[in-house]
PDB file of C-alpha atoms in Angstrom:
ATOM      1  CA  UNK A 219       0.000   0.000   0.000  1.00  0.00           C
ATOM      2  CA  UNK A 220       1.290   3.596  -1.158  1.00  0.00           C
ATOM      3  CA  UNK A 221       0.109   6.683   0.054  1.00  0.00           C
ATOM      4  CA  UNK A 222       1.080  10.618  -0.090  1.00  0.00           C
ATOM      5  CA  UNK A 223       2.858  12.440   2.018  1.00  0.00           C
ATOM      6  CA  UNK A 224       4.304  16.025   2.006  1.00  0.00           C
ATOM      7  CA  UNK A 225       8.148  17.093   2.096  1.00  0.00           C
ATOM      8  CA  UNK A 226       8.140  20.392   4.323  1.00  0.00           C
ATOM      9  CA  UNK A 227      12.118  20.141   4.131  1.00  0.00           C
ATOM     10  CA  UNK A 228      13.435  23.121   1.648  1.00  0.00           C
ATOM     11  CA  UNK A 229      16.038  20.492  -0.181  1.00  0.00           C
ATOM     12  CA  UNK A 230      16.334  22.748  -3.610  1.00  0.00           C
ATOM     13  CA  UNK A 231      17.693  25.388  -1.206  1.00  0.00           C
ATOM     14  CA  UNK A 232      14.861  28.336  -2.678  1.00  0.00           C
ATOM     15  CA  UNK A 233      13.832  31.350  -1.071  1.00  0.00           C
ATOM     16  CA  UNK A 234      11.374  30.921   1.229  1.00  0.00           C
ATOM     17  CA  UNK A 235       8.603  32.780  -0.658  1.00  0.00           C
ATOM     18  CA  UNK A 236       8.724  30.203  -3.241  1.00  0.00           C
ATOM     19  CA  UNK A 237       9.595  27.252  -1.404  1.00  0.00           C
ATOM     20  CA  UNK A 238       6.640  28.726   0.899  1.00  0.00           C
ATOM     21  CA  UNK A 239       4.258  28.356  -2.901  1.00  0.00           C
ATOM     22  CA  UNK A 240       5.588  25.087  -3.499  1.00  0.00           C
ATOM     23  CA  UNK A 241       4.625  23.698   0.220  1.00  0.00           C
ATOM     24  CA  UNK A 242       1.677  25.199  -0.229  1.00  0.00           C
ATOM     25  CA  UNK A 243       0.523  23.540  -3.520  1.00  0.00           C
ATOM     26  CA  UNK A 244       1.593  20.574  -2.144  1.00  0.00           C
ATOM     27  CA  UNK A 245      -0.382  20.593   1.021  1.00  0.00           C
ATOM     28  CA  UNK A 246      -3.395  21.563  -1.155  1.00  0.00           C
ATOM     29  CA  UNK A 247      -2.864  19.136  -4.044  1.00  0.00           C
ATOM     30  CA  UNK A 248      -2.707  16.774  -0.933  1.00  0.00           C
ATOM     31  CA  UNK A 249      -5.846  17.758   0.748  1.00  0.00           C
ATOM     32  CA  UNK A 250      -8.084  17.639  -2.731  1.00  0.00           C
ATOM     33  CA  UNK A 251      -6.805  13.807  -2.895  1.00  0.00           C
ATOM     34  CA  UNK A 252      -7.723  12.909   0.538  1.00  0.00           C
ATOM     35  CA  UNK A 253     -10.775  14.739  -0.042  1.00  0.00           C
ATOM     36  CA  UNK A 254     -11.419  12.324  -2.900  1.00  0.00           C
ATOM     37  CA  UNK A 255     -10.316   9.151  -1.329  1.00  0.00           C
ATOM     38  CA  UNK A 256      -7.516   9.324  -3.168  1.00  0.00           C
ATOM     39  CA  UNK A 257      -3.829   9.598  -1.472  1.00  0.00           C
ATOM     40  CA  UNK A 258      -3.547   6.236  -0.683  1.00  0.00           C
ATOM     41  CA  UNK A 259      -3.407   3.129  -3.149  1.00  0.00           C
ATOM     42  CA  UNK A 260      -2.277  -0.232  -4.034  1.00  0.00           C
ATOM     43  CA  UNK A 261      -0.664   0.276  -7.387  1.00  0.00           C
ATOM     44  CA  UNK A 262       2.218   2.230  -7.057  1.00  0.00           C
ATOM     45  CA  UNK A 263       1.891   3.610 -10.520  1.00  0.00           C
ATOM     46  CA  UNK A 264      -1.846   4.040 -10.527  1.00  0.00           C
ATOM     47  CA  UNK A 265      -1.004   6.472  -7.298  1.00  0.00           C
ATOM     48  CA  UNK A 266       1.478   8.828  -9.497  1.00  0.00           C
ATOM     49  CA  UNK A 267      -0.953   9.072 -12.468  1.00  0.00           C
ATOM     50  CA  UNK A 268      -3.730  10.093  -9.968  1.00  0.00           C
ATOM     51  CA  UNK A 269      -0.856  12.181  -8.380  1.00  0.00           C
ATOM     52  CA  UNK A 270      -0.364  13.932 -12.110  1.00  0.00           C
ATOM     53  CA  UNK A 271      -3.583  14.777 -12.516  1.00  0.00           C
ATOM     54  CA  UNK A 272      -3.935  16.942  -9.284  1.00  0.00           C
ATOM     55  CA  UNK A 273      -0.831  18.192  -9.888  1.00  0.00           C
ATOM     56  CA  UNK A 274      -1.303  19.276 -13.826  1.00  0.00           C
ATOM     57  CA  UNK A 275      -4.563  20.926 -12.254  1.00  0.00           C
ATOM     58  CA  UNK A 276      -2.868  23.245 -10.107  1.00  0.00           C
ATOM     59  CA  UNK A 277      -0.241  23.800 -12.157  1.00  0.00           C
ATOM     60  CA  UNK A 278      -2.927  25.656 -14.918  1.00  0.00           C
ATOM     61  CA  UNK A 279      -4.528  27.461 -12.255  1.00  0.00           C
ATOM     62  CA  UNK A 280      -0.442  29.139 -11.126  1.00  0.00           C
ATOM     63  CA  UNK A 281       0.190  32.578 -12.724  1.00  0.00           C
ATOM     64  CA  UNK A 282       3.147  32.372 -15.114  1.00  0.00           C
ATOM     65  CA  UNK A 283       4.528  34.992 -12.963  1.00  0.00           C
ATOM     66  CA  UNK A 284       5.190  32.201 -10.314  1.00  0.00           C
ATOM     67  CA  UNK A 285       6.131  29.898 -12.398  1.00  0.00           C
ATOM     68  CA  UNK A 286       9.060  32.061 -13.960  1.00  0.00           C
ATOM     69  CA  UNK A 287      10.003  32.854 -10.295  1.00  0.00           C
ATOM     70  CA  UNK A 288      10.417  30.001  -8.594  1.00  0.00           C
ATOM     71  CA  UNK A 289      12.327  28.537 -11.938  1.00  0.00           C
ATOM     72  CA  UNK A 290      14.205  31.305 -12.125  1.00  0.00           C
ATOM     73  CA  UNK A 291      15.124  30.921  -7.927  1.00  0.00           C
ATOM     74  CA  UNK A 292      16.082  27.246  -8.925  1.00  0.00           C
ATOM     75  CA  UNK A 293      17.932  27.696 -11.936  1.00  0.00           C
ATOM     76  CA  UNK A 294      16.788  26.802 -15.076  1.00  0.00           C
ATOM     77  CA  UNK A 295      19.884  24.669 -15.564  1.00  0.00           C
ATOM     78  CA  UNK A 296      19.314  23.059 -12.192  1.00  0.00           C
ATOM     79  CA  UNK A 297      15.854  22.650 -13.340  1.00  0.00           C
ATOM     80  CA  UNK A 298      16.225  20.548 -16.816  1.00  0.00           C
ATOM     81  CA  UNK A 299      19.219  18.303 -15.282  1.00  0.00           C
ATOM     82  CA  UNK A 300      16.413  17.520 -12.181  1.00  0.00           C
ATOM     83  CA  UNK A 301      13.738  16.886 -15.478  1.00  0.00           C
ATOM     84  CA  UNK A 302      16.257  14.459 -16.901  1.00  0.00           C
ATOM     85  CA  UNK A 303      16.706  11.985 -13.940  1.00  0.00           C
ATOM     86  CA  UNK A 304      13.277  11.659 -13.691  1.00  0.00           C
ATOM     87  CA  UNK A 305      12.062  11.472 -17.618  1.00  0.00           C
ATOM     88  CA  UNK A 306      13.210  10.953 -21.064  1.00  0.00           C
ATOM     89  CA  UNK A 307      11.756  12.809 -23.259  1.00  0.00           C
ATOM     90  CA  UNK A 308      13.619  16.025 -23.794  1.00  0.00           C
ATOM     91  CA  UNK A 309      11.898  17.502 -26.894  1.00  0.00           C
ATOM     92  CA  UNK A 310       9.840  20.955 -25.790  1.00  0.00           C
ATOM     93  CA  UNK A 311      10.487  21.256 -22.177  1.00  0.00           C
ATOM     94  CA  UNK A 312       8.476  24.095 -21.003  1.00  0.00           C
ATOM     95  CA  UNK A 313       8.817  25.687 -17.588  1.00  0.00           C
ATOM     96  CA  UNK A 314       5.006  24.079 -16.646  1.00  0.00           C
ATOM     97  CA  UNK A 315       6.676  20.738 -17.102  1.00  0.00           C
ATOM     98  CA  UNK A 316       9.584  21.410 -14.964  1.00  0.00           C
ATOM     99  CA  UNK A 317       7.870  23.055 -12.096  1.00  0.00           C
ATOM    100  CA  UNK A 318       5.325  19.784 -12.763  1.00  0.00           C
ATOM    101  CA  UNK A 319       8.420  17.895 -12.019  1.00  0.00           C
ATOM    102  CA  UNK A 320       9.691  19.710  -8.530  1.00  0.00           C
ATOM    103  CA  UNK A 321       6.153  19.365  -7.410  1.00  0.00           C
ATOM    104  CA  UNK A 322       5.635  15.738  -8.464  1.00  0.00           C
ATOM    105  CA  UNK A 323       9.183  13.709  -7.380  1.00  0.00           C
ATOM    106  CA  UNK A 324      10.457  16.570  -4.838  1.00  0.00           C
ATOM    107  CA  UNK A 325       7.642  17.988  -2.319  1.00  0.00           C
ATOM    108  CA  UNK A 326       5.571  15.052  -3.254  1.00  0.00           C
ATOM    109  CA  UNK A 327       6.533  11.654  -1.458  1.00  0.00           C
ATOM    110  CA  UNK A 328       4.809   8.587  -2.511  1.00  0.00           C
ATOM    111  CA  UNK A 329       5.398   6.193   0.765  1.00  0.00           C
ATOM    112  CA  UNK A 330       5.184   2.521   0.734  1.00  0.00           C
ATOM    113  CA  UNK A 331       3.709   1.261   3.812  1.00  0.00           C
ATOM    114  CA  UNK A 332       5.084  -1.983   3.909  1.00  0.00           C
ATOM    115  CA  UNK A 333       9.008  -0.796   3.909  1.00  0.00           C
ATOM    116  CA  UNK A 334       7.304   2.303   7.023  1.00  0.00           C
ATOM    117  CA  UNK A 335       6.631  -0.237   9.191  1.00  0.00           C
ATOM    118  CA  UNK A 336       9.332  -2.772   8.725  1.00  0.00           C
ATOM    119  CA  UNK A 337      11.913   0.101   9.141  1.00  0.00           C
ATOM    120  CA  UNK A 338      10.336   1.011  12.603  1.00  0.00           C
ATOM    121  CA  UNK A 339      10.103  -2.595  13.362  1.00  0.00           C
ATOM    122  CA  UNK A 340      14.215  -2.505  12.948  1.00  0.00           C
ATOM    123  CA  UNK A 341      14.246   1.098  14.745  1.00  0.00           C
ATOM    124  CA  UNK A 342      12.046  -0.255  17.890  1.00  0.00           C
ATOM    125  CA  UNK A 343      14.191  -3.410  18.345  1.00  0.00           C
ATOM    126  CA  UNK A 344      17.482  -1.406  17.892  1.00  0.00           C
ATOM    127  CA  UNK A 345      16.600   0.688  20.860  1.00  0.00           C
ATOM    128  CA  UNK A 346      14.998  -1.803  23.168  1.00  0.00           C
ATOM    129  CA  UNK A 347      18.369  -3.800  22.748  1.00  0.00           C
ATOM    130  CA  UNK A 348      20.203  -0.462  23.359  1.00  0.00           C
ATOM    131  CA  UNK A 349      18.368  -0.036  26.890  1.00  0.00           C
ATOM    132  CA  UNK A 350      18.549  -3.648  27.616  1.00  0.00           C
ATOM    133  CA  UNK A 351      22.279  -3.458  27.494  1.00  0.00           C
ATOM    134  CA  UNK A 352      22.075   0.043  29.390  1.00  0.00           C
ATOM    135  CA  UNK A 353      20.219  -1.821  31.983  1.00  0.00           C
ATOM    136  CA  UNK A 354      22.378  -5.078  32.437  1.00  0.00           C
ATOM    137  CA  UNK A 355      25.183  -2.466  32.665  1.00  0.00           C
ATOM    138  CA  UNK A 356      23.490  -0.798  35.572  1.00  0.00           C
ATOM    139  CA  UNK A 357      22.606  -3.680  37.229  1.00  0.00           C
ATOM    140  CA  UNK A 358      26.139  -4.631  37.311  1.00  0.00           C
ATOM    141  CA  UNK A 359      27.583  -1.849  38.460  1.00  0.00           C
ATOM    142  CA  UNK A 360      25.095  -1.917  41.374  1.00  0.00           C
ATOM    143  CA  UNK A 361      25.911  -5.741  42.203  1.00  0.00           C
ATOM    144  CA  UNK A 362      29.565  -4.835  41.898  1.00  0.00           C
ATOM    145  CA  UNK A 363      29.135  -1.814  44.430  1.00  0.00           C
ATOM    146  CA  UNK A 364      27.138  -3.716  46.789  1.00  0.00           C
ATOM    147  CA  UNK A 365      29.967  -6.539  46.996  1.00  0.00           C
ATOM    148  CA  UNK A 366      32.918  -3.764  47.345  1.00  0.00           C
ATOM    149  CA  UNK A 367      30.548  -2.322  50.026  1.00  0.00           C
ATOM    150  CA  UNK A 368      30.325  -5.307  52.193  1.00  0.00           C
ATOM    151  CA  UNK A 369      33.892  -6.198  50.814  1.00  0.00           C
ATOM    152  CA  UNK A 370      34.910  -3.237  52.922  1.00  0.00           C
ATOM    153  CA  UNK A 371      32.690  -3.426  55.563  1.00  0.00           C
ATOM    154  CA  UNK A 372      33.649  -6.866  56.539  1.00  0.00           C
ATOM    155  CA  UNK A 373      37.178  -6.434  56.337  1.00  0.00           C
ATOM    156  CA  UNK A 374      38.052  -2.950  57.895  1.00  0.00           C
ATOM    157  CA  UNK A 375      37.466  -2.047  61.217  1.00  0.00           C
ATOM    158  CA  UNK A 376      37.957   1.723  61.728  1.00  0.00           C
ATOM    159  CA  UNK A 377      34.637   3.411  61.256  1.00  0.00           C
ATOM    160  CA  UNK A 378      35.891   6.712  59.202  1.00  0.00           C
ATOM    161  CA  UNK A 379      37.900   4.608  56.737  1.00  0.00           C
ATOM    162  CA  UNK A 380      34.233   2.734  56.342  1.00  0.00           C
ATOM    163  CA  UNK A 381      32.601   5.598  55.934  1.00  0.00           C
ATOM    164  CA  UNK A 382      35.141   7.574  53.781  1.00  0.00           C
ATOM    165  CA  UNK A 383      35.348   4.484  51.382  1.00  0.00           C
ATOM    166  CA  UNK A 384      31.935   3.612  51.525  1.00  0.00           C
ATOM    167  CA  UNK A 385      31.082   7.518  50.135  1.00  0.00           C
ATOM    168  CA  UNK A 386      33.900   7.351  47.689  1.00  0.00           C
ATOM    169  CA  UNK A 387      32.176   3.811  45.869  1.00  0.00           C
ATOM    170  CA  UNK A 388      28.762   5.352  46.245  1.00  0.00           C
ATOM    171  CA  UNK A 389      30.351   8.917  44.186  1.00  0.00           C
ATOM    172  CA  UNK A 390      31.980   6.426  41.543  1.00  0.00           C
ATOM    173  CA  UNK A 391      28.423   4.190  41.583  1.00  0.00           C
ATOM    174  CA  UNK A 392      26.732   7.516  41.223  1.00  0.00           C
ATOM    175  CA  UNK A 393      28.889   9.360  38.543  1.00  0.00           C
ATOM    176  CA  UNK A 394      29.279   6.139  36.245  1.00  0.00           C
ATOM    177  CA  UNK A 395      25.059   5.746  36.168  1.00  0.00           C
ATOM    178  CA  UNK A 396      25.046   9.614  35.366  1.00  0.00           C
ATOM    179  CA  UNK A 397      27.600   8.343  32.265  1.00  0.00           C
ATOM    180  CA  UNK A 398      25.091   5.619  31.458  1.00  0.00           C
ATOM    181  CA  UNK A 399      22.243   7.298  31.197  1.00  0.00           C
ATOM    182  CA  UNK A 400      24.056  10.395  29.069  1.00  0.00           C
ATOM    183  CA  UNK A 401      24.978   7.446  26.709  1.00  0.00           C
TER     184      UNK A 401
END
């Protein structure tokens, strides 16, 4: 299962005015497919074409004005080399077809599901393992203090050495969990 999903992140590096448009049409293009039932669907392909159409849509409805801007913010060099990673044809580019592209494989992301969940699957177990080992760690520390502490207890007699040795393991105890938990 695919769906849509926005890109709020400014990767073209524009002004903010036009990266500002662009986020915008995107949002809205977005919104008009949920609206429809649309933003979600099985085919992967199926979901650009419907993707196209709401995107060719606002793209009539933009003033050429904005168009020429935010091409001419990109670079119209930058512009046609993005065009040709994504499509072949190269005949009659037109600066509708290349903002159609920036909206359509840069602030449009189509998402697949499937690979979402499995990758937060891996992320989930990766940190539980990461504070399981945090907490064996801890635990050992504390069984290893608690030895040296009757360790000294049973073996010295003077009362301030106890105490003074006792307070220096609890400081180390104490400043290595701080460590752990900065970790």
């Amino acid at each position: 299962m695919f769906y849509v999903d926005a890109n709020p992140e400014n990767i073209l590096k524009l002004n903010i005015a036009n990266h500002k448009k662009l986020n915008n049409i995107t949002k809205i293009i977005i919104a008009k497919m949920k609206l429809n039932d649309e933003s979600s669907h099985e085919d992967y392909f199926k979901l650009k074409n419907i993707i196209a159409i709401y995107v060719n849509e606002e793209i009539k409805t933009m003033h050429t004005r904005d168009i020429n801007e935010i091409i001419g913010d990109y670079g119209f060099d930058n512009a046609v080399h993005c065009y040709k990673k994504n499509y072949r044809i190269l005949d009659n580019i037109t600066v509708r077809m290349l903002v159609y592209n920036i909206i359509c494989n840069i602030y449009i992301l189509t998402v697949d599901t499937e690979k979402k969940d499995a990758v937060r699957k891996i992320q989930s177990y990766i940190v539980a393992e990461k504070n399981r080992k945090k907490y064996i760690k801890k635990v050992n520390i504390k069984r290893e203090s608690d030895y040296l502490i009757d360790k000294v207890n049973n073996e010295i007699k003077c009362d301030d050495a106890k105490l003074i040795l006792n307070t220096i393991i609890n400081k180390f105890v104490h400043r290595t969990m701080k460590a752990l938990d900065k970790a």
